[in-house]
Coordinates of C-alpha atoms in Angstrom, one line a residue:
Chain A
X27 CA -19.9 -6.6 -16.7
X28 CA -16.8 -4.6 -15.8
X29 CA -17.3 -5.5 -12.1
X30 CA -17.4 -9.1 -13.0
X31 CA -14.2 -8.8 -15.0
X32 CA -12.5 -6.9 -12.1
X33 CA -13.6 -9.6 -9.6
X34 CA -12.5 -12.3 -12.1
X35 CA -9.0 -10.8 -12.2
X36 CA -8.9 -10.7 -8.4
X37 CA -10.0 -14.3 -8.3
X38 CA -7.0 -15.3 -10.4
X39 CA -4.8 -13.2 -8.1
X40 CA -6.2 -15.1 -5.1
X41 CA -5.3 -18.3 -7.0
X42 CA -1.7 -17.0 -7.6
X43 CA -1.4 -16.4 -3.8
X44 CA -2.9 -19.8 -3.0
X45 CA -0.4 -21.5 -5.2
X46 CA 2.4 -19.5 -3.7
X47 CA 1.7 -20.5 -0.1
X48 CA 3.3 -23.9 -0.4
X49 CA 6.4 -22.4 -1.9
X50 CA 6.6 -19.9 0.9
X51 CA 6.4 -22.7 3.4
X52 CA 3.1 -21.3 4.7
X53 CA 1.3 -24.6 3.8
X54 CA 3.0 -27.9 3.9
X55 CA -0.2 -29.9 3.6
X56 CA -3.7 -29.4 2.2
X57 CA -4.9 -29.1 5.8
X58 CA -2.5 -26.2 6.5
X59 CA -3.4 -24.6 3.2
X60 CA -7.1 -24.6 4.2
X61 CA -6.1 -23.2 7.7
X62 CA -3.9 -20.5 6.3
X63 CA -5.6 -19.6 3.0
X64 CA -6.4 -16.2 4.6
X65 CA -2.9 -15.2 3.5
X66 CA -3.5 -16.2 -0.2
X67 CA -5.2 -13.1 -1.5
X68 CA -2.7 -10.6 0.0
X69 CA 0.3 -12.7 -1.1
X70 CA -1.3 -12.9 -4.6
X71 CA -1.7 -9.2 -4.8
X72 CA 1.8 -8.5 -3.7
X73 CA 3.3 -11.2 -6.0
X74 CA 1.3 -10.1 -9.0
X75 CA 2.1 -6.5 -8.3
X76 CA 5.8 -7.2 -8.1
X77 CA 5.8 -9.3 -11.2
X78 CA 3.8 -6.9 -13.3
X79 CA 5.8 -4.0 -12.1
X80 CA 9.1 -5.7 -13.1
X81 CA 7.8 -6.9 -16.4
X82 CA 6.6 -3.4 -17.2
X83 CA 10.3 -2.3 -17.1
X84 CA 11.2 -4.7 -19.9
X85 CA 8.4 -3.9 -22.3
X86 CA 6.1 -6.8 -21.2
X87 CA 2.5 -6.0 -20.6
X88 CA 0.5 -7.9 -17.9
X89 CA -3.1 -8.6 -19.1
X90 CA -5.6 -11.5 -18.9
X91 CA -3.3 -14.0 -20.6
X92 CA -0.3 -13.3 -18.4
X93 CA -2.5 -13.4 -15.3
X94 CA -4.2 -16.6 -16.3
X95 CA -0.8 -18.2 -17.1
X96 CA 0.8 -17.1 -13.8
X97 CA -2.3 -18.3 -11.9
X98 CA -2.2 -21.7 -13.6
X99 CA 1.5 -22.2 -13.0
X100 CA 1.1 -21.1 -9.3
X101 CA -1.9 -23.4 -8.8
X102 CA -0.5 -26.5 -10.5
X103 CA 3.0 -26.1 -8.9
X104 CA 1.4 -25.5 -5.5
X105 CA -0.8 -28.5 -5.8
X106 CA 2.3 -30.6 -6.9
X107 CA 4.1 -29.3 -3.8
X108 CA 1.3 -30.7 -1.6
X109 CA 0.7 -34.0 -3.3
X110 CA -0.1 -36.8 -1.0
X111 CA -0.2 -34.6 2.1
X112 CA -2.9 -34.5 4.8
X113 CA -6.4 -33.5 3.6
X114 CA -8.4 -30.8 5.4
X115 CA -10.9 -31.9 8.0
X116 CA -14.2 -29.9 8.2
X117 CA -14.7 -28.5 11.7
X118 CA -17.8 -26.5 12.6
X119 CA -16.9 -22.9 13.1
X120 CA -17.7 -21.4 16.6
X121 CA -20.5 -19.0 16.8
X122 CA -18.5 -16.0 18.1
X123 CA -16.2 -16.3 15.1
X124 CA -19.2 -16.6 12.8
X125 CA -20.8 -13.5 14.4
X126 CA -17.6 -11.5 14.1
X127 CA -17.1 -12.6 10.5
X128 CA -20.7 -11.6 9.7
X129 CA -20.4 -8.2 11.3
X130 CA -17.1 -7.6 9.4
X131 CA -18.7 -8.7 6.1
X132 CA -21.7 -6.3 6.7
X133 CA -19.2 -3.5 7.4
X134 CA -17.3 -4.2 4.2
X135 CA -20.5 -4.3 2.2
X136 CA -21.4 -0.9 3.5
X137 CA -17.9 0.3 2.5
X138 CA -18.5 -1.3 -0.9
X139 CA -21.5 1.0 -1.5
X140 CA -19.2 4.0 -1.0
X141 CA -16.3 2.7 -3.0
X142 CA -18.6 1.9 -5.9
X143 CA -19.6 5.5 -6.4
X144 CA -16.5 7.5 -5.4
X145 CA -15.1 9.9 -7.9
X146 CA -11.4 10.0 -8.7
X147 CA -10.7 13.6 -7.7
X148 CA -7.8 13.8 -5.3
X149 CA -4.6 15.2 -6.7
X150 CA -2.1 12.4 -5.9
X151 CA -4.7 9.7 -6.9
X152 CA -5.0 11.0 -10.5
X153 CA -1.7 12.8 -10.9
X154 CA 0.5 10.0 -9.7
X155 CA -1.2 6.6 -9.3
X156 CA -4.0 6.5 -11.8
X157 CA -2.0 8.3 -14.4
X158 CA 0.7 5.7 -14.2
X159 CA -1.8 2.8 -14.1
X160 CA -3.6 4.2 -17.2
X161 CA -0.2 4.6 -19.0
X162 CA 0.8 1.0 -18.2
X163 CA -2.6 -0.2 -19.5
X164 CA -2.7 2.0 -22.6
X165 CA 0.9 2.0 -23.6
X166 CA 1.6 -1.6 -22.3
X167 CA 4.9 -0.9 -20.5
X168 CA 6.8 1.7 -18.5
X169 CA 7.6 3.7 -21.7
X170 CA 10.2 6.4 -20.7
X171 CA 8.2 8.9 -22.8
X172 CA 5.9 9.0 -19.7
X173 CA 7.8 7.2 -16.9
X174 CA 10.9 9.3 -17.4
X175 CA 9.5 12.1 -19.5
X176 CA 10.3 15.6 -18.4
X177 CA 6.7 16.7 -18.8
X178 CA 5.6 14.0 -16.3
X179 CA 8.1 14.8 -13.5
X180 CA 5.1 16.1 -11.4
X181 CA 4.0 12.5 -11.1
X182 CA 6.8 11.5 -8.7
X183 CA 8.4 9.3 -11.4
X184 CA 10.8 7.9 -8.8
X185 CA 7.9 6.2 -7.0
X186 CA 7.9 2.4 -7.7
X187 CA 5.2 0.8 -9.8
X188 CA 3.5 -1.9 -7.7
X189 CA 0.2 0.0 -7.2
X190 CA 0.0 1.3 -10.8
X191 CA 0.7 -2.2 -12.1
X192 CA -2.2 -3.6 -10.1
X193 CA -4.4 -0.8 -11.4
X194 CA -3.2 -1.6 -14.9
X195 CA -4.1 -5.3 -14.4
X196 CA -7.6 -4.2 -13.5
X197 CA -7.9 -1.9 -16.5
X198 CA -6.7 -4.8 -18.8
X199 CA -9.3 -7.1 -17.1
X200 CA -12.1 -4.5 -17.6
X201 CA -10.9 -3.4 -21.0
X202 CA -11.2 0.2 -20.0
X203 CA -9.7 2.9 -17.8
X204 CA -12.5 3.1 -15.4
X205 CA -11.9 5.7 -12.7
X206 CA -15.0 4.7 -10.8
X207 CA -14.4 0.9 -10.4
X208 CA -10.8 1.6 -9.8
X209 CA -11.8 2.4 -6.2
X210 CA -13.0 -1.2 -5.7
X211 CA -9.4 -2.5 -6.0
X212 CA -8.5 -0.3 -2.9
X213 CA -11.3 -1.9 -0.9
X214 CA -10.2 -5.3 -2.1
X215 CA -6.8 -4.6 -0.6
X216 CA -8.5 -4.2 2.7
X217 CA -10.5 -7.4 2.1
X218 CA -7.1 -9.1 1.4
X219 CA -5.2 -7.6 4.3
X220 CA -7.7 -8.3 7.2
X221 CA -7.7 -12.1 6.8
X222 CA -4.0 -12.1 6.1
X223 CA -3.4 -10.3 9.5
X224 CA -5.8 -12.8 11.1
X225 CA -3.9 -15.8 9.7
X226 CA -0.5 -14.5 10.6
X227 CA -1.5 -13.9 14.2
X228 CA -3.8 -17.0 14.6
X229 CA -2.6 -19.5 17.1
X230 CA -0.4 -17.0 18.8
X231 CA -3.1 -14.8 20.3
X232 CA -6.6 -15.2 21.8
X233 CA -9.3 -15.2 19.1
X234 CA -11.2 -12.4 21.0
X235 CA -8.1 -10.2 20.8
X236 CA -7.6 -11.0 17.2
X237 CA -11.1 -10.1 16.2
X238 CA -10.9 -6.9 18.3
X239 CA -7.8 -5.9 16.3
X240 CA -9.4 -6.7 13.0
X241 CA -12.5 -4.8 13.9
X242 CA -10.6 -1.8 15.2
X243 CA -8.5 -1.6 12.0
X244 CA -11.5 -2.0 9.8
X245 CA -13.4 0.7 11.7
X246 CA -10.6 3.2 12.0
X247 CA -11.9 6.3 10.1
X248 CA -8.5 6.9 8.6
X249 CA -8.5 3.4 7.0
X250 CA -11.8 4.1 5.2
X251 CA -11.0 7.7 4.4
X252 CA -7.5 7.1 3.0
X253 CA -8.4 4.0 1.0
X254 CA -11.2 6.0 -0.6
X255 CA -8.8 8.7 -1.8
X256 CA -7.1 6.0 -4.0
X257 CA -3.7 7.1 -2.6
X258 CA -0.9 4.6 -2.0
X259 CA -0.4 5.3 1.7
X260 CA -3.0 3.0 3.1
X261 CA -2.2 0.1 0.7
X262 CA 1.4 0.5 1.7
X263 CA 0.4 0.5 5.4
X264 CA -1.7 -2.6 5.1
X265 CA 1.0 -4.6 3.3
X266 CA 3.7 -3.3 5.7
X267 CA 1.5 -4.1 8.8
X268 CA 1.0 -7.7 7.7
X269 CA 4.8 -8.0 7.2
X270 CA 5.5 -6.6 10.6
X271 CA 3.0 -9.0 12.2
X272 CA 4.6 -11.9 10.4
X273 CA 8.0 -10.7 11.5
X274 CA 6.8 -10.5 15.1
X275 CA 5.5 -14.0 14.8
X276 CA 8.8 -15.2 13.5
X277 CA 10.5 -13.6 16.5
X278 CA 8.3 -15.5 18.9
X279 CA 8.2 -18.9 17.1
X280 CA 11.1 -19.0 14.6
X281 CA 8.7 -20.4 12.0
X282 CA 10.4 -19.9 8.6
X283 CA 7.1 -19.4 6.8
X284 CA 6.4 -16.3 8.9
X285 CA 9.7 -14.7 7.9
X286 CA 9.0 -15.7 4.3
X287 CA 5.6 -13.8 4.5
X288 CA 7.3 -10.8 6.1
X289 CA 9.9 -10.8 3.4
X290 CA 7.3 -10.9 0.6
X291 CA 5.2 -8.1 2.3
X292 CA 8.3 -6.0 2.9
X293 CA 9.2 -6.4 -0.8
X294 CA 5.6 -5.4 -1.7
X295 CA 5.9 -2.3 0.5
X296 CA 9.3 -1.3 -1.0
X297 CA 7.8 -1.4 -4.4
X298 CA 4.7 0.6 -3.4
X299 CA 6.2 3.8 -2.1
X300 CA 9.7 5.3 -1.4
X301 CA 8.9 5.9 2.3
X302 CA 8.7 2.1 2.6
X303 CA 12.5 2.0 2.4
X304 CA 12.5 3.8 5.8
X305 CA 9.8 1.6 7.3
X306 CA 11.4 -1.7 6.1
X307 CA 14.9 -0.6 7.2
X308 CA 13.5 0.2 10.6
X309 CA 11.8 -3.2 10.8
X310 CA 15.0 -5.0 9.8
X311 CA 17.0 -3.0 12.3
X312 CA 14.5 -4.0 15.0
X313 CA 14.7 -7.6 14.0
X314 CA 18.5 -7.7 14.0
X315 CA 18.5 -5.9 17.4
X316 CA 15.8 -8.3 18.8
X317 CA 17.2 -11.6 17.4
X318 CA 20.9 -11.0 16.6
X319 CA 21.6 -14.7 17.2
X320 CA 19.4 -15.5 14.2
X321 CA 21.2 -13.0 11.8
X322 CA 21.6 -15.5 9.0
X323 CA 17.9 -15.9 7.9
X324 CA 17.4 -12.2 8.5
X325 CA 20.3 -11.4 6.2
X326 CA 18.9 -13.6 3.6
X327 CA 15.5 -12.0 3.9
X328 CA 17.0 -8.5 3.6
X329 CA 19.0 -9.6 0.6
X330 CA 15.9 -10.9 -1.1
X331 CA 14.1 -7.6 -0.5
X332 CA 17.0 -5.6 -1.9
X333 CA 17.2 -7.9 -4.9
X334 CA 13.5 -7.5 -5.6
X335 CA 13.8 -3.7 -5.4
X336 CA 16.9 -3.6 -7.6
X337 CA 15.3 -3.6 -11.1
X338 CA 13.3 -0.5 -10.2
X339 CA 16.3 1.3 -8.6
X340 CA 18.2 0.5 -11.8
X341 CA 15.4 2.1 -13.9
X342 CA 15.5 5.1 -11.7
X343 CA 19.3 5.4 -11.9
X344 CA 19.4 4.9 -15.7
X345 CA 16.8 7.6 -16.3
X346 CA 18.2 10.0 -13.8
X347 CA 14.9 10.2 -11.8
X348 CA 14.9 11.9 -8.4
X349 CA 12.5 12.7 -5.7
X350 CA 10.8 16.0 -6.3
X351 CA 9.9 16.4 -2.6
X352 CA 13.2 16.0 -0.9
X353 CA 16.8 14.8 -1.3
X354 CA 18.3 12.5 1.2
X355 CA 21.7 14.0 0.5
X356 CA 20.5 17.2 2.2
X357 CA 20.7 15.2 5.4
X358 CA 24.4 16.1 5.6
X359 CA 23.7 19.8 5.6
X360 CA 20.3 20.3 7.1
X361 CA 19.4 23.9 7.5
X362 CA 15.9 23.4 9.0
X363 CA 16.8 21.3 12.1
X364 CA 14.1 23.1 14.1
X365 CA 11.5 21.6 11.9
X366 CA 12.4 18.1 13.2
X367 CA 10.8 18.4 16.7
X368 CA 7.7 20.2 15.2
X369 CA 7.2 17.4 12.7
X370 CA 7.8 14.7 15.3
X371 CA 5.2 16.2 17.6
X372 CA 2.7 16.8 14.8
X373 CA 3.0 13.3 13.5
X374 CA 2.7 11.9 17.0
X375 CA -0.5 13.9 17.4
X376 CA -1.9 12.5 14.2
X377 CA -1.2 8.9 15.4
X378 CA -2.9 9.6 18.7
X379 CA -6.0 11.2 17.1
X380 CA -8.9 9.0 18.0
X381 CA -11.0 10.5 15.2
X382 CA -8.6 9.0 12.8
X383 CA -7.2 5.8 14.3
X384 CA -9.5 5.1 17.3
X385 CA -7.3 4.1 20.3
X386 CA -4.9 1.9 18.4
X387 CA -1.8 4.0 19.1
X388 CA -2.4 4.6 22.8
X389 CA -3.2 0.9 23.3
X390 CA 0.1 0.1 21.6
X391 CA 2.0 2.3 23.9
X392 CA 0.4 0.8 27.0
X393 CA 0.9 -2.8 25.9
X394 CA 4.5 -2.1 24.8
X395 CA 5.2 -0.6 28.3
X396 CA 3.7 -3.7 29.9
X397 CA 5.7 -6.0 27.7
X398 CA 8.9 -4.2 28.7
X399 CA 8.0 -4.4 32.4
X400 CA 7.2 -8.1 32.0
X401 CA 10.7 -8.6 30.5
X402 CA 9.5 -9.7 27.0
X403 CA 12.6 -8.3 25.4
X404 CA 12.6 -9.5 21.8
X405 CA 9.2 -8.4 20.7
X406 CA 9.3 -5.2 22.6
X407 CA 12.7 -4.2 21.1
X408 CA 11.4 -5.0 17.6
X409 CA 8.2 -3.1 18.1
X410 CA 9.9 -0.1 19.6
X411 CA 12.6 0.1 16.9
X412 CA 10.1 -0.3 14.1
X413 CA 7.7 2.4 15.3
X414 CA 10.2 4.9 16.8
X415 CA 12.7 4.8 13.9
X416 CA 9.9 5.1 11.3
X417 CA 8.4 8.0 13.2
X418 CA 11.8 9.8 13.5
X419 CA 12.6 9.1 9.9
X420 CA 9.3 10.5 8.7
X421 CA 9.9 13.6 10.8
X422 CA 13.4 13.9 9.2
X423 CA 11.8 14.1 5.7
X424 CA 10.2 17.4 6.6
X425 CA 13.7 18.7 7.8
X426 CA 15.2 18.0 4.3
X427 CA 12.1 18.7 2.2
X428 CA 12.4 21.4 -0.6
X429 CA 9.0 22.6 0.3
X430 CA 7.9 25.1 3.0
X431 CA 7.5 22.7 5.9
X432 CA 4.2 23.8 7.3
X433 CA 2.4 23.4 4.0
X434 CA 4.1 20.0 3.3
X435 CA 3.4 18.8 6.8
X436 CA -0.1 20.1 6.7
X437 CA -1.0 18.3 3.5
X438 CA 0.7 15.0 4.3
X439 CA 0.6 14.5 8.1
X440 CA -2.6 12.5 8.2
X441 CA -1.6 9.9 5.7
X442 CA 2.1 9.4 6.2
X443 CA 1.6 8.0 9.7
X444 CA -0.7 5.2 8.4
X445 CA 2.2 2.6 8.1
X446 CA 3.5 3.4 11.6
X447 CA 0.0 3.2 13.2
X448 CA -1.0 0.0 11.5
X449 CA 2.3 -1.7 12.1
X450 CA 2.0 -0.8 15.8
X451 CA -1.6 -2.1 15.8
X452 CA -0.6 -5.3 14.2
X453 CA 1.8 -6.0 17.1
X454 CA -0.7 -5.3 19.9
X455 CA -2.1 -8.8 20.1
X456 CA 1.4 -10.4 20.1
X457 CA 2.6 -7.9 22.8
X458 CA -0.5 -8.7 24.9
X459 CA -0.2 -12.5 24.5
X460 CA 3.6 -12.7 24.0
X461 CA 5.4 -15.6 25.6
X462 CA 7.8 -15.1 28.5
X463 CA 11.1 -13.2 28.5
X464 CA 13.2 -16.2 27.4
X465 CA 12.3 -16.2 23.8
X466 CA 15.8 -17.1 22.6
X467 CA 16.1 -19.9 25.2
X468 CA 12.7 -21.3 24.3
X469 CA 13.7 -21.4 20.7
X470 CA 16.9 -23.2 21.3
X471 CA 15.0 -25.8 23.3
X472 CA 12.3 -26.0 20.6
X473 CA 15.1 -26.7 18.0
X474 CA 16.6 -29.5 20.0
X475 CA 16.4 -33.0 18.3
X476 CA 13.6 -35.0 19.7
X477 CA 11.4 -32.0 20.4
X478 CA 8.0 -32.8 18.8
X479 CA 7.7 -29.1 17.7
X480 CA 11.2 -28.9 16.2
X481 CA 9.9 -29.4 12.7
X482 CA 7.4 -26.6 13.0
X483 CA 10.1 -24.2 13.9
Chain B
X10 CA -14.1 0.1 17.6
X11 CA -16.9 2.2 19.2
X12 CA -15.0 5.4 18.5
X13 CA -14.6 4.3 14.8
X14 CA -18.2 3.3 14.4
X15 CA -19.6 6.5 15.9
X16 CA -17.2 8.7 13.9
X17 CA -17.2 6.9 10.6
X18 CA -20.4 5.2 9.7
X19 CA -22.5 8.4 9.4
X20 CA -19.7 9.9 7.2
X21 CA -19.9 6.8 5.0
X22 CA -23.6 7.2 4.5
X23 CA -23.2 10.9 3.7
X24 CA -20.5 10.1 1.1
X25 CA -22.7 7.5 -0.6
X26 CA -25.6 9.8 -0.8
X27 CA -23.4 12.6 -2.3
X28 CA -21.3 10.6 -4.7
X29 CA -24.1 8.3 -6.0
X30 CA -25.8 11.4 -7.5
X31 CA -22.8 12.3 -9.8
X32 CA -23.5 12.2 -13.5
X33 CA -21.0 10.6 -15.9
X34 CA -19.8 14.0 -17.0
X35 CA -19.3 15.2 -13.4
X36 CA -17.5 12.0 -12.6
X37 CA -15.2 12.4 -15.7
X38 CA -14.3 15.9 -14.7
X39 CA -14.3 15.4 -10.9
X40 CA -10.5 16.0 -10.6
X41 CA -10.7 19.2 -12.8
X42 CA -13.8 20.5 -11.0
X43 CA -12.0 20.1 -7.7
X44 CA -9.3 22.4 -9.1
X45 CA -11.8 24.8 -10.6
X46 CA -10.6 24.1 -14.2
X47 CA -12.9 24.8 -17.1
X48 CA -13.8 21.3 -18.6
X49 CA -14.8 22.6 -22.1
X50 CA -11.3 23.3 -23.5
X51 CA -10.1 19.9 -22.3
X52 CA -13.0 18.1 -24.0
X53 CA -12.6 20.1 -27.2
X54 CA -8.9 19.3 -27.4
X55 CA -9.4 15.6 -26.6
X56 CA -11.4 15.1 -29.8
X57 CA -8.3 16.1 -31.8
X58 CA -6.1 13.5 -30.2
X59 CA -5.4 9.9 -31.0
X60 CA -3.5 7.5 -28.8
X61 CA 0.2 8.1 -28.8
X62 CA -0.1 11.6 -30.4
X63 CA 2.4 14.2 -29.2
X64 CA 1.0 17.5 -27.9
X65 CA 2.4 20.5 -26.0
X66 CA 0.7 22.7 -23.5
X67 CA 0.5 26.5 -23.6
X68 CA -0.6 27.9 -20.3
X69 CA 0.7 30.9 -18.3
X70 CA 2.5 30.0 -15.1
X71 CA -0.1 31.8 -13.0
X72 CA -0.2 32.1 -9.2
X73 CA 2.1 29.9 -7.1
X74 CA 0.4 27.6 -4.7
X75 CA 2.0 25.8 -1.7
X76 CA 3.8 23.3 -4.0
X77 CA 3.4 24.2 -7.7
X78 CA 2.0 27.0 -9.9
X79 CA -1.4 27.1 -11.4
X80 CA 0.1 26.5 -14.8
X81 CA 1.8 23.4 -13.6
X82 CA -1.5 22.1 -12.2
X83 CA -3.1 22.6 -15.7
X84 CA -0.2 20.8 -17.3
X85 CA -0.5 17.9 -14.9
X86 CA -4.3 17.6 -15.4
X87 CA -3.8 17.7 -19.2
X88 CA -1.2 14.9 -18.9
X89 CA -3.8 12.9 -17.0
X90 CA -6.8 13.8 -19.1
X91 CA -5.2 13.4 -22.5
X92 CA -3.5 10.0 -21.9
X93 CA -2.8 7.9 -24.0
X94 CA -1.7 11.0 -26.0
X95 CA 1.7 12.1 -24.8
X96 CA 2.6 15.5 -23.5
X97 CA 6.0 16.8 -24.7
X98 CA 7.7 20.2 -24.4
X99 CA 7.2 21.2 -28.0
X100 CA 4.9 19.8 -30.7
X101 CA 2.9 21.1 -33.7
X102 CA -0.3 20.2 -31.8
X103 CA -0.7 22.6 -28.9
X104 CA -3.3 22.7 -26.1
X105 CA -4.0 26.3 -25.1
X106 CA -5.6 27.0 -21.8
X107 CA -6.4 30.3 -20.1
X108 CA -7.9 30.4 -16.6
X109 CA -11.6 31.5 -16.7

């Protein structure tokens, strides 16, 4: 029964995302909605997570009633947005795509068996994420007695609340704090992210390449292992990777919906873990460097993300919460500079470890080099900035950490690189199939009046 | 993909066969068992709590691990296990824990 309730809540979340797609500009007709509905679930999870996390700050719980209301409003308003537009046309799917989808489904069903029986026993999973999810469910809001309580400082109280809010939505739906079924939500995040990645990249890359990427991500041992721990690192990585893929598509095509999806995913990432500030900043720096002539939409996207993060940062400031692991202010008087290169090398080794990530990172390096040699400047600059700055920034955290670096690095090195590896992986198909080096020129031509593709851009 | 499949799928099967045998009690205490905490005091104290009740924790600091002390680990686990009762620094209701 609880499984049905959990799945029911997720069906409503999918509906929220489906209704959101027309508003994001992803779907301007019923036909486009059908073609791009792969984005709906992830967009719904991010949107519901952001909404529930913000409402928790102002003493508003987010249970069945709120979820049903938001789903209804999203669905009706989305349908209103698409009224009178083109209807979908049924086309028979090609057998290679059917075979690939069947294999992926079989793999996810196998994962489901593992997620359905996993115990909640990893420290951060219960001490940070599930504890907060349980508190949001049981108390109904981000009560400072817990969320700013001195006895709860161990729970990284400065970490944002998107993931605990999603967990609380599930607990509300199930009517219980179920530490076993909680794991299914983490698998469902993967179920949401894979078609989202496919939808963002579809039309820009060869289907074979797209399925290869989706398969490689789904089969990466670290993806399964880390999702099963019920930590936030892999959910963050999945959401960030879809955002990076959407941003990469925007660089190539200038489609506004792609930037809108990237903005939403980056906001979701920012509200999942503090490290996301580093990753999202790196991505925006990469975007500005790669497409400086299109700075206006980028500035708006960045402002939206800052605005969506602001309520949480205000809560953190008002309650005087700080990171128990490191202090960015220590960057001005680092006394462990020697740790930087060690951390950089160690994290690089983790990213290249085939027993964790397969060959995703080496392939990224090769296709990035080829893209540079081919003169595909914009995408290569974005990819290099995003990955390299994130990697350097992560390494810097160990320089300024309060903890003895080898213990801290040893216990976190496997999972912190997840966002960097998956973001890099998400860009591989675009780098392989990227258009020629004159991205900016092509876009200017595409925008000229009379160009049949101008409206799409 | 091949690297992932060869490395991962046997591990998935092993995890399923191990975790599917857990009893409800083992599942409830999985986090504490991993930390070698005695479940009995936690279960006994839990029966004295109602949602929203304030309690304090009395535990010696104990040995220091790489990040926090043994006592801090017990406090953290108590905070998790006793929710929705609320842990505070001082309260008439006190959870006493001594390592076995």
